[in-house]
PDB file of C-alpha atoms and ligand atoms in Angstrom:
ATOM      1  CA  UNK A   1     190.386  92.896-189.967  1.00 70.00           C
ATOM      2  CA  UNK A   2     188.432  91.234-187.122  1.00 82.00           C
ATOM      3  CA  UNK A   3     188.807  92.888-184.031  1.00 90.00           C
ATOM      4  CA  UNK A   4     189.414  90.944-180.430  1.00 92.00           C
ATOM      5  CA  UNK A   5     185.341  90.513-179.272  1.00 94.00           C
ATOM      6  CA  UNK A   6     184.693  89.372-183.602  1.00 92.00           C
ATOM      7  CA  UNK A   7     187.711  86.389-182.377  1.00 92.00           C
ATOM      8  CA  UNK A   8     185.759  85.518-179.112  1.00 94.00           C
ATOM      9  CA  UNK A   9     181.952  85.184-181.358  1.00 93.00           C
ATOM     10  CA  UNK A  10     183.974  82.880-183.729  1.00 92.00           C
ATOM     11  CA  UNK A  11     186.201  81.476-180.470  1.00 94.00           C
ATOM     12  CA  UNK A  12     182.206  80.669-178.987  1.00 94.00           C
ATOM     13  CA  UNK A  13     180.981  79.122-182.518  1.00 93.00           C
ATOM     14  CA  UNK A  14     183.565  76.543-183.073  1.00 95.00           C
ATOM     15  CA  UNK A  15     183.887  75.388-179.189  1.00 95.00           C
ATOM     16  CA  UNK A  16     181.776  72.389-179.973  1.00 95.00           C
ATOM     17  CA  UNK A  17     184.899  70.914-181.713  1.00 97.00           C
ATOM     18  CA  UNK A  18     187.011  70.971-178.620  1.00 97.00           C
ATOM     19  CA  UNK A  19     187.781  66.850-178.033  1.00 97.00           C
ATOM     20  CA  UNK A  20     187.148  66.258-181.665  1.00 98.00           C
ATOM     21  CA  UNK A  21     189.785  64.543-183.731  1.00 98.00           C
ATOM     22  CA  UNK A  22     191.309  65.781-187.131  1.00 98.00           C
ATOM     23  CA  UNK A  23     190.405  63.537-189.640  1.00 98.00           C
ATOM     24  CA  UNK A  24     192.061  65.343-192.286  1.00 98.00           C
ATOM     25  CA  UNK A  25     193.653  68.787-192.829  1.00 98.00           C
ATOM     26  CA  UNK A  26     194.561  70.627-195.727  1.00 97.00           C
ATOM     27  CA  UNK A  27     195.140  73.654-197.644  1.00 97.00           C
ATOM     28  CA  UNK A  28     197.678  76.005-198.620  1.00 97.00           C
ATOM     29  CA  UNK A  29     199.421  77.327-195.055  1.00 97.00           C
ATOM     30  CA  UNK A  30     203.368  75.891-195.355  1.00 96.00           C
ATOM     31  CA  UNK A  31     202.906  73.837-192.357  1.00 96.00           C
ATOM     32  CA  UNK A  32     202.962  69.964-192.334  1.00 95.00           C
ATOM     33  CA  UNK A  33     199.272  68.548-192.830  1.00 96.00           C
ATOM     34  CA  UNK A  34     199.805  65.290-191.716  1.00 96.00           C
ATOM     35  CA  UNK A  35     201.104  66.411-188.362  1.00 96.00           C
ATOM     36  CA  UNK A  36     197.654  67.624-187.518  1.00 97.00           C
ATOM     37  CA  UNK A  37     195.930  64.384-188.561  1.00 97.00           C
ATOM     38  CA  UNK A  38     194.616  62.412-186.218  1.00 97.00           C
ATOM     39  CA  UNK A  39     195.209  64.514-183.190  1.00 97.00           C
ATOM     40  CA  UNK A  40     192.400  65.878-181.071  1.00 98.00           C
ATOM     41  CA  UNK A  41     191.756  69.672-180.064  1.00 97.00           C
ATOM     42  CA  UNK A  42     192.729  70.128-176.615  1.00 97.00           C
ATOM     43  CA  UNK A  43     191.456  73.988-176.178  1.00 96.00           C
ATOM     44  CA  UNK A  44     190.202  76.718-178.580  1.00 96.00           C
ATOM     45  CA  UNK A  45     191.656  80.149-177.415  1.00 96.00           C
ATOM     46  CA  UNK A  46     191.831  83.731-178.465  1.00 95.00           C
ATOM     47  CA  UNK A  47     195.013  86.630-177.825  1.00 94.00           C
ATOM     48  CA  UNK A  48     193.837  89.340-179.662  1.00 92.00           C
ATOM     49  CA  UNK A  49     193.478  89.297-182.771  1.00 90.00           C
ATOM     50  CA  UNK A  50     194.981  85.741-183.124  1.00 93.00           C
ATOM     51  CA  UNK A  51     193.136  82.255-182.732  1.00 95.00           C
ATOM     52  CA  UNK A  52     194.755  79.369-180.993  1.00 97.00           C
ATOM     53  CA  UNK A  53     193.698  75.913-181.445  1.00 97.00           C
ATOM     54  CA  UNK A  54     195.132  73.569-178.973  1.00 97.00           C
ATOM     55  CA  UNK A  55     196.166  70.296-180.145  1.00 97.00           C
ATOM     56  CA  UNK A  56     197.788  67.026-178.037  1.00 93.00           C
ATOM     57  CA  UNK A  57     201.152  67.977-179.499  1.00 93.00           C
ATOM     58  CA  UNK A  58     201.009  71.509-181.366  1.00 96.00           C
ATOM     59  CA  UNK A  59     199.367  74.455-181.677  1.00 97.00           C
ATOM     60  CA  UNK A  60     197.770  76.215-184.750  1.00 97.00           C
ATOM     61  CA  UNK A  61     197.560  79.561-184.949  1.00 97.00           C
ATOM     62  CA  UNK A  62     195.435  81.620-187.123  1.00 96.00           C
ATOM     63  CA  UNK A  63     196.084  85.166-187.940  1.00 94.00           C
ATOM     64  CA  UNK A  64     193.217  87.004-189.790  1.00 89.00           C
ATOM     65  CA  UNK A  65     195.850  89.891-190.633  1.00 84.00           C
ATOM     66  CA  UNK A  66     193.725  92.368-193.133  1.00 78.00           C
ATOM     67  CA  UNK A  67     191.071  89.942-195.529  1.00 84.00           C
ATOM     68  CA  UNK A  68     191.449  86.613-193.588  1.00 89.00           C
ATOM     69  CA  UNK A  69     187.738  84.652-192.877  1.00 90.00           C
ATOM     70  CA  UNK A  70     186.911  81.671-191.972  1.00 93.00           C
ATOM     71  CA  UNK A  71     183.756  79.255-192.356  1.00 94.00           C
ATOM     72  CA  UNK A  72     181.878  76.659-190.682  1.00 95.00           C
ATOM     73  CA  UNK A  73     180.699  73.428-192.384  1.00 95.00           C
ATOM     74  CA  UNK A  74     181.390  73.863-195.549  1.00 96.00           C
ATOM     75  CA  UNK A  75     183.481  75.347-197.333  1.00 96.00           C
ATOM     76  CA  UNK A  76     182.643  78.926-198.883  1.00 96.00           C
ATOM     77  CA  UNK A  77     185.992  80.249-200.917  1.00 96.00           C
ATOM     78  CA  UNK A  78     187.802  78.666-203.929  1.00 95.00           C
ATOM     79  CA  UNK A  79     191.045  76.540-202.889  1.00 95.00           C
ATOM     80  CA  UNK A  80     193.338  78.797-203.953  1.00 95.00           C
ATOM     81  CA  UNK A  81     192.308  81.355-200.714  1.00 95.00           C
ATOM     82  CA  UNK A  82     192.171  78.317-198.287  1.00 97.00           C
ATOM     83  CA  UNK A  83     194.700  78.200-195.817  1.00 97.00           C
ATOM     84  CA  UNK A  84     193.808  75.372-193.376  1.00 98.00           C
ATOM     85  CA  UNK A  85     190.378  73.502-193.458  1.00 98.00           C
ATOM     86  CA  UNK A  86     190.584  70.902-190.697  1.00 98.00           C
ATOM     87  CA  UNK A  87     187.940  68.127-191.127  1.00 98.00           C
ATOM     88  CA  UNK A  88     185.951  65.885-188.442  1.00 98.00           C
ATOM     89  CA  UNK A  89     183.577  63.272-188.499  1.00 97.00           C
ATOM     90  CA  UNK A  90     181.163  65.830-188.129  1.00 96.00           C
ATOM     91  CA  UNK A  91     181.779  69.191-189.057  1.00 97.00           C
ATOM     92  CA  UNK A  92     184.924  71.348-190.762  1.00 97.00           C
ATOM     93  CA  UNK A  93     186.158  74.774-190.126  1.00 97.00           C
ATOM     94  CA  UNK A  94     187.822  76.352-193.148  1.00 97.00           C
ATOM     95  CA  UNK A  95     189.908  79.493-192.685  1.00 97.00           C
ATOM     96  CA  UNK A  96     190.832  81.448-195.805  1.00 96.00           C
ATOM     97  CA  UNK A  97     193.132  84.355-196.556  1.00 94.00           C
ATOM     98  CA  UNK A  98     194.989  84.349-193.094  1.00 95.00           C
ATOM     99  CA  UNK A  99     198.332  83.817-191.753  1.00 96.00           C
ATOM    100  CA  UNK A 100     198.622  79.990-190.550  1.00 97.00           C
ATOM    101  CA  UNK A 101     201.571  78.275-188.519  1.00 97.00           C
ATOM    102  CA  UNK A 102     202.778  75.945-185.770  1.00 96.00           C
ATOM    103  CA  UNK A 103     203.560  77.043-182.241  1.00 94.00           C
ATOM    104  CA  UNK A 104     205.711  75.169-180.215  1.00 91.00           C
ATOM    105  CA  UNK A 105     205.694  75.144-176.370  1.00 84.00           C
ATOM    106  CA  UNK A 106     202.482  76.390-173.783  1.00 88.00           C
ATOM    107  CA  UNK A 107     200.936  79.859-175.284  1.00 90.00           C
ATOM    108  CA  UNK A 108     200.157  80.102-171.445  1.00 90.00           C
ATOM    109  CA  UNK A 109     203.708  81.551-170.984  1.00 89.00           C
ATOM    110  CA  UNK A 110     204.230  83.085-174.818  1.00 90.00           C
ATOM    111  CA  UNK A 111     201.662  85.118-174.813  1.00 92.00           C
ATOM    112  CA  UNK A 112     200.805  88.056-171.786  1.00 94.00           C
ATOM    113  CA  UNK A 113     197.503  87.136-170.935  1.00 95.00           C
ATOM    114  CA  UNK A 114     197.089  90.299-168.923  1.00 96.00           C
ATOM    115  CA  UNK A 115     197.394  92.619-171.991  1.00 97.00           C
ATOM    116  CA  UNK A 116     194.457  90.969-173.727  1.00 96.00           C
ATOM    117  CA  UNK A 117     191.196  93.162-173.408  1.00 97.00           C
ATOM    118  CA  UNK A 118     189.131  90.387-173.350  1.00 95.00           C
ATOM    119  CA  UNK A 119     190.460  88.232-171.207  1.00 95.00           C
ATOM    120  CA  UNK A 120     189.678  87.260-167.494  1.00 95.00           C
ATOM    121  CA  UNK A 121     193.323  87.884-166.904  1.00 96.00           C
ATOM    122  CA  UNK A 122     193.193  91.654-168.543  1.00 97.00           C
ATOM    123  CA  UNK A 123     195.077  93.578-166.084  1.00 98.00           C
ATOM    124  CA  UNK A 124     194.973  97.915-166.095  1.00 98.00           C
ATOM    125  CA  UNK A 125     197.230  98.852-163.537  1.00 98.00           C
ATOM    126  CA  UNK A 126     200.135  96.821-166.097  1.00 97.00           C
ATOM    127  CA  UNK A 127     198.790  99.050-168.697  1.00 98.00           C
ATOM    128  CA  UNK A 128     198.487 101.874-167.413  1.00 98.00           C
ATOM    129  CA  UNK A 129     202.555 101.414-167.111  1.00 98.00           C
ATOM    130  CA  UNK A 130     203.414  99.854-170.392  1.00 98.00           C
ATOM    131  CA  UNK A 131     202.069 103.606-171.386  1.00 98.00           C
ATOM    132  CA  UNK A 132     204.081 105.041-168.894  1.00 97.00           C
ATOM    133  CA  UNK A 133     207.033 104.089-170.623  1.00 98.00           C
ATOM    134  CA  UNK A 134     205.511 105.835-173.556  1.00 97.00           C
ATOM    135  CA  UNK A 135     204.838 109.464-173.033  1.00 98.00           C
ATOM    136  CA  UNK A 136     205.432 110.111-177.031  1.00 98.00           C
ATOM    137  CA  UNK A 137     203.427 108.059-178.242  1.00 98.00           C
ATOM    138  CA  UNK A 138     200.273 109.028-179.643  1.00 98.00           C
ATOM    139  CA  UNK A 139     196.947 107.319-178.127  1.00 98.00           C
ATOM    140  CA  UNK A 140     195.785 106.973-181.547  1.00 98.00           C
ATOM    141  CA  UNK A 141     198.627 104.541-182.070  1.00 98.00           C
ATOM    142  CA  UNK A 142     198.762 103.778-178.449  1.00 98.00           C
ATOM    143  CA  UNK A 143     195.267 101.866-178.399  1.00 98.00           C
ATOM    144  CA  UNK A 144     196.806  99.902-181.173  1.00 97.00           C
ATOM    145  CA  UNK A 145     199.603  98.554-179.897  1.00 97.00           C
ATOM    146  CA  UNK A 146     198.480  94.777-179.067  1.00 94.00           C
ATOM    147  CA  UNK A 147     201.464  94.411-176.678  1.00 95.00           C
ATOM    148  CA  UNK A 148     199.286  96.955-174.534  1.00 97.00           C
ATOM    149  CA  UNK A 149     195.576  96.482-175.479  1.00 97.00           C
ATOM    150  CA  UNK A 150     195.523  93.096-177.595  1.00 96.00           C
ATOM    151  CA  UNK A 151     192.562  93.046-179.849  1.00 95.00           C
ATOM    152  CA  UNK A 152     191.655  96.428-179.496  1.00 96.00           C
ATOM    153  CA  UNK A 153     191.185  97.335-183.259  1.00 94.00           C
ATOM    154  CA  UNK A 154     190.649 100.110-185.266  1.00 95.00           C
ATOM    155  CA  UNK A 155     186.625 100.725-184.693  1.00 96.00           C
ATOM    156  CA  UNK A 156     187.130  99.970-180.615  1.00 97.00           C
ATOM    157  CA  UNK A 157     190.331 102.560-180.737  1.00 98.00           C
ATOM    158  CA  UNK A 158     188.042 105.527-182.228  1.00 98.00           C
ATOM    159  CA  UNK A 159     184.889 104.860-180.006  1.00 98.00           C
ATOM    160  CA  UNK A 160     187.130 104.618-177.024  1.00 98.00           C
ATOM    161  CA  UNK A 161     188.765 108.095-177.664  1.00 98.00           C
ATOM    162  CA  UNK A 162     185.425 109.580-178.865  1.00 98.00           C
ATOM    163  CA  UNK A 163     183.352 107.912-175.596  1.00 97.00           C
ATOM    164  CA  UNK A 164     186.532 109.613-173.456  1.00 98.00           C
ATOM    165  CA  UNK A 165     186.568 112.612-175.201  1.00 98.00           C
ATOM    166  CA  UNK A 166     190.507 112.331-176.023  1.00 98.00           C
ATOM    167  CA  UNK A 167     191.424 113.855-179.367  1.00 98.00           C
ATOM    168  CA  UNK A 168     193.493 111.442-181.563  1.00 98.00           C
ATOM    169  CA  UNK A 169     196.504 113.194-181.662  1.00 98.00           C
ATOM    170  CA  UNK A 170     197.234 113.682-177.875  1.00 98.00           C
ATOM    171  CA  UNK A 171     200.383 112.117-176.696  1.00 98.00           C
ATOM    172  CA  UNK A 172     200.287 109.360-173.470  1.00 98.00           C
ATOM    173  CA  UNK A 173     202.473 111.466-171.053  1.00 98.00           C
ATOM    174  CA  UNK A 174     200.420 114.758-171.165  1.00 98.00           C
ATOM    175  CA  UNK A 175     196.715 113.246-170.971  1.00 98.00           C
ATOM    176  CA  UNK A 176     195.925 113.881-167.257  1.00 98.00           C
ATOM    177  CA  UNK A 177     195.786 110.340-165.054  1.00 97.00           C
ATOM    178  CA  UNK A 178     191.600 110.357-164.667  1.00 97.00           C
ATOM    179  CA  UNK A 179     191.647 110.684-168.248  1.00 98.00           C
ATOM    180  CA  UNK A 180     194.148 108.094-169.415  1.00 97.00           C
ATOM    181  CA  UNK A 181     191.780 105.521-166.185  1.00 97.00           C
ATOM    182  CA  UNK A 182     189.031 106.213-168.220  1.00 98.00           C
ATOM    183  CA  UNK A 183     190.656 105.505-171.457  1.00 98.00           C
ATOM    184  CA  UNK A 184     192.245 102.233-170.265  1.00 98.00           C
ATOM    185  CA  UNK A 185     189.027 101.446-168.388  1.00 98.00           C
ATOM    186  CA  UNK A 186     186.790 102.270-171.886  1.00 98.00           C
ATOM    187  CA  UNK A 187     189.222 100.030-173.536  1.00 98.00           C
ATOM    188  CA  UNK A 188     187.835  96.431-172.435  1.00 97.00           C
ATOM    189  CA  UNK A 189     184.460  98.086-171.548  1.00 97.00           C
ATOM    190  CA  UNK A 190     183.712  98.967-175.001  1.00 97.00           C
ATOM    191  CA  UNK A 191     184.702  95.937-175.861  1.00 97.00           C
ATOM    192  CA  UNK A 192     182.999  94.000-174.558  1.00 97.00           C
ATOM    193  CA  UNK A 193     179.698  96.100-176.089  1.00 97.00           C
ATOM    194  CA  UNK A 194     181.269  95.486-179.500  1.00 97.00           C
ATOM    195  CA  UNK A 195     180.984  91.839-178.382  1.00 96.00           C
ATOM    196  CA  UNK A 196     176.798  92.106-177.510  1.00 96.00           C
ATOM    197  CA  UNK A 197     176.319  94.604-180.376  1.00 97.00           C
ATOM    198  CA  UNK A 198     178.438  92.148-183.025  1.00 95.00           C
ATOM    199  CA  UNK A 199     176.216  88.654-181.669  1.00 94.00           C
ATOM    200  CA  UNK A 200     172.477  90.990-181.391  1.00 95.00           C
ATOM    201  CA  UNK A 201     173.631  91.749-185.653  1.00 95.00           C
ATOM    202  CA  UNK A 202     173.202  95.912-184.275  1.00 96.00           C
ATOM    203  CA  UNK A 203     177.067  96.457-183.704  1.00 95.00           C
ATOM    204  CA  UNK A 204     177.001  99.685-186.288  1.00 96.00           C
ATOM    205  CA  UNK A 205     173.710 101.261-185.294  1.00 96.00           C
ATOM    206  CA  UNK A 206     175.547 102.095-182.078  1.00 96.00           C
ATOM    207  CA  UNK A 207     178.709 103.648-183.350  1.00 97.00           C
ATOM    208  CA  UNK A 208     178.880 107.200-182.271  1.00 97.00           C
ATOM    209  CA  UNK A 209     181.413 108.713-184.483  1.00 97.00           C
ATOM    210  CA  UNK A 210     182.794 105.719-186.340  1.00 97.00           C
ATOM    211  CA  UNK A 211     181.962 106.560-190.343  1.00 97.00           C
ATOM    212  CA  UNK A 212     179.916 109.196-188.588  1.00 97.00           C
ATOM    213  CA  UNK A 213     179.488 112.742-190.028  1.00 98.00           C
ATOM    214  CA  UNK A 214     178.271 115.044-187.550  1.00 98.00           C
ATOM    215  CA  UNK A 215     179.203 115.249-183.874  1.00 98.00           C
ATOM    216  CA  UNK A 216     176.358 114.106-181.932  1.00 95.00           C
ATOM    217  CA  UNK A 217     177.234 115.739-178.565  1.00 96.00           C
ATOM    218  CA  UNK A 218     178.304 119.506-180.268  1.00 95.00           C
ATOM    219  CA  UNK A 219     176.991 119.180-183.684  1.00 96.00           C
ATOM    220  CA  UNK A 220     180.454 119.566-184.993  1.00 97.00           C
ATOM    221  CA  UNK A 221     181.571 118.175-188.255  1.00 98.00           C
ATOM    222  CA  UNK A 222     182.902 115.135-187.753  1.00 98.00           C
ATOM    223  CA  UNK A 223     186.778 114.820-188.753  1.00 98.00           C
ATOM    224  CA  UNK A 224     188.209 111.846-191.037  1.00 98.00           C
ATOM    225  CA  UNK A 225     192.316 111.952-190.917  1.00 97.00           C
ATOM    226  CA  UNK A 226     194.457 109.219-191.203  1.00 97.00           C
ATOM    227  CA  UNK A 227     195.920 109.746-187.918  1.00 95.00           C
ATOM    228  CA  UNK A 228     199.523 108.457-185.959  1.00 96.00           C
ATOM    229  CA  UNK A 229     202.159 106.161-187.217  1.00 96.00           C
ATOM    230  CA  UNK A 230     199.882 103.251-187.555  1.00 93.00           C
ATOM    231  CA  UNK A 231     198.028 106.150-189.800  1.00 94.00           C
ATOM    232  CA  UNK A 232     194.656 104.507-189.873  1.00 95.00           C
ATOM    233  CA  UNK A 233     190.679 105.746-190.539  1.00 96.00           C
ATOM    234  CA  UNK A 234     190.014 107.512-187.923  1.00 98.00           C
ATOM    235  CA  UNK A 235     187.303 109.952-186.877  1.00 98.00           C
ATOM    236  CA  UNK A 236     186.582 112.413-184.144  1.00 98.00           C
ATOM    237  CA  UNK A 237     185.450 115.972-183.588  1.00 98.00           C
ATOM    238  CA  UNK A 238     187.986 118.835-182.684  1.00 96.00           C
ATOM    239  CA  UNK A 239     185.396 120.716-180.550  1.00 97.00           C
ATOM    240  CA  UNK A 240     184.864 118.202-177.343  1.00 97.00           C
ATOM    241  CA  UNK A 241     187.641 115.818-177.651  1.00 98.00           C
ATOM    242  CA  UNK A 242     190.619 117.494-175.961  1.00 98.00           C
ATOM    243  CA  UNK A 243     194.173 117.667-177.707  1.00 98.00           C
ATOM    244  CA  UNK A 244     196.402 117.360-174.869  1.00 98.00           C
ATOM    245  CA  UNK A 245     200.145 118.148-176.025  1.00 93.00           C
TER     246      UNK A 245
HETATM  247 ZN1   ZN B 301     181.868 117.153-180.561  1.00 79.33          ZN
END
């Protein structure tokens, strides 16, 4: 699944097509096709994990969920995976495999702009007290949670705990306030790496513990559990990244 920086590369790639009109959309997503002819795109925007494309009277949005792509051009996968494929008089972006539908109303006041780790409006302090309210809760799961840190993903959640040297499995209300700053703070910072590292084509060759097997700070094994409710990969050593419980 494409994590929030992967949605602002494709976000940057198809921005040319803001103004454009639809000449033609089709595909597969059970949404009316016609509607979208002939209208132009107002805006292209990213939440998270989710893609917005602004049109004069609706909005599409695009879901990758887990094997959801997308293509510019021309179209790469057979029919039956296409979702949407909106043409122009020059150009077409094709998204396959995803979860497409209609929005009514401004995503301006839908969606909190503050909780999105990549946006200009990503606030900490609000955060910082969405966790508050969340002492149980693993920060495993806790970095998921995309009502708290939209488009963190699974990579950015284990390279945040590893950089902060937070083990997995410690819960929000017992990880000491400089630590749980430097988590939140890691959180869009690493991010926005991922970002550079995705568009320079080196993204992996910087992962520190991600797939990795030894711990490059202690020389520790590196551990591979399936960790929290949202009991996804994740990796980290049990020597320098503190449990605190
Ligand atoms: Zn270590």
């Amino acid at each position: 699944m494409p994590e929030g920086p992967s949605l602002v590369i494709f976000r940057e790639a198809v921005s040319s097509f803001t103004g454009k009109k639809i000449l033609e959309a089709r595909g597969n997503a059970k949404i009316s096709m016609e509607r979208l002819q002939g209208q132009k795109i107002r805006d292209i925007r990213t939440w998270g994990k989710q893609l917005f494309i602004c049109l004069q009277k609706t909005t599409i949005r695009v879901h990758f969920l887990l094997f959801g792509s997308c293509s510019i051009g021309e179209q790469t996968k057979p029919a039956r995976s296409l979702r949407l494929g909106l043409i122009f008089s020059k150009g077409a972006i094709y998204f396959y495999s995803c979860s497409v539908k209609l929005t009514e109303g401004s995503i301006d006041t839908l969606y909190d702009w503050e909780a999105d780790v990549m946006s200009d409006k990503w606030n900490p302090a609000r955060a910082r007290k969405k966790l508050k309210l969340k002492p149980q809760t693993k920060v495993c799961d806790a970095l998921l949670d995309q009502e708290i840190f939209s488009g963190v993903g699974n990579i950015i959640k284990n390279e945040v705990l590893y950089r902060t040297r937070i083990h997995p499995d410690s819960l929000v209300g017992k990880v000491p306030p400089a630590r749980l700053t430097a988590m939140i703070r890691e959180a869009r910072n690493y991010s926005f790496d991922f970002l550079q590292w995705k568009k320079a084509f080196v993204l992996k060759k910087h992962w520190l513990v991600h797939t990795k097997k030894i711990c490059q700070r202690c020389e520790f094994p590196v551990i591979k559990k399936y960790c929290g409710s949202t009991r996804r990969r994740t990796f980290y050593c049990d020597n320098c990244q503190v449990k605190y419980k």
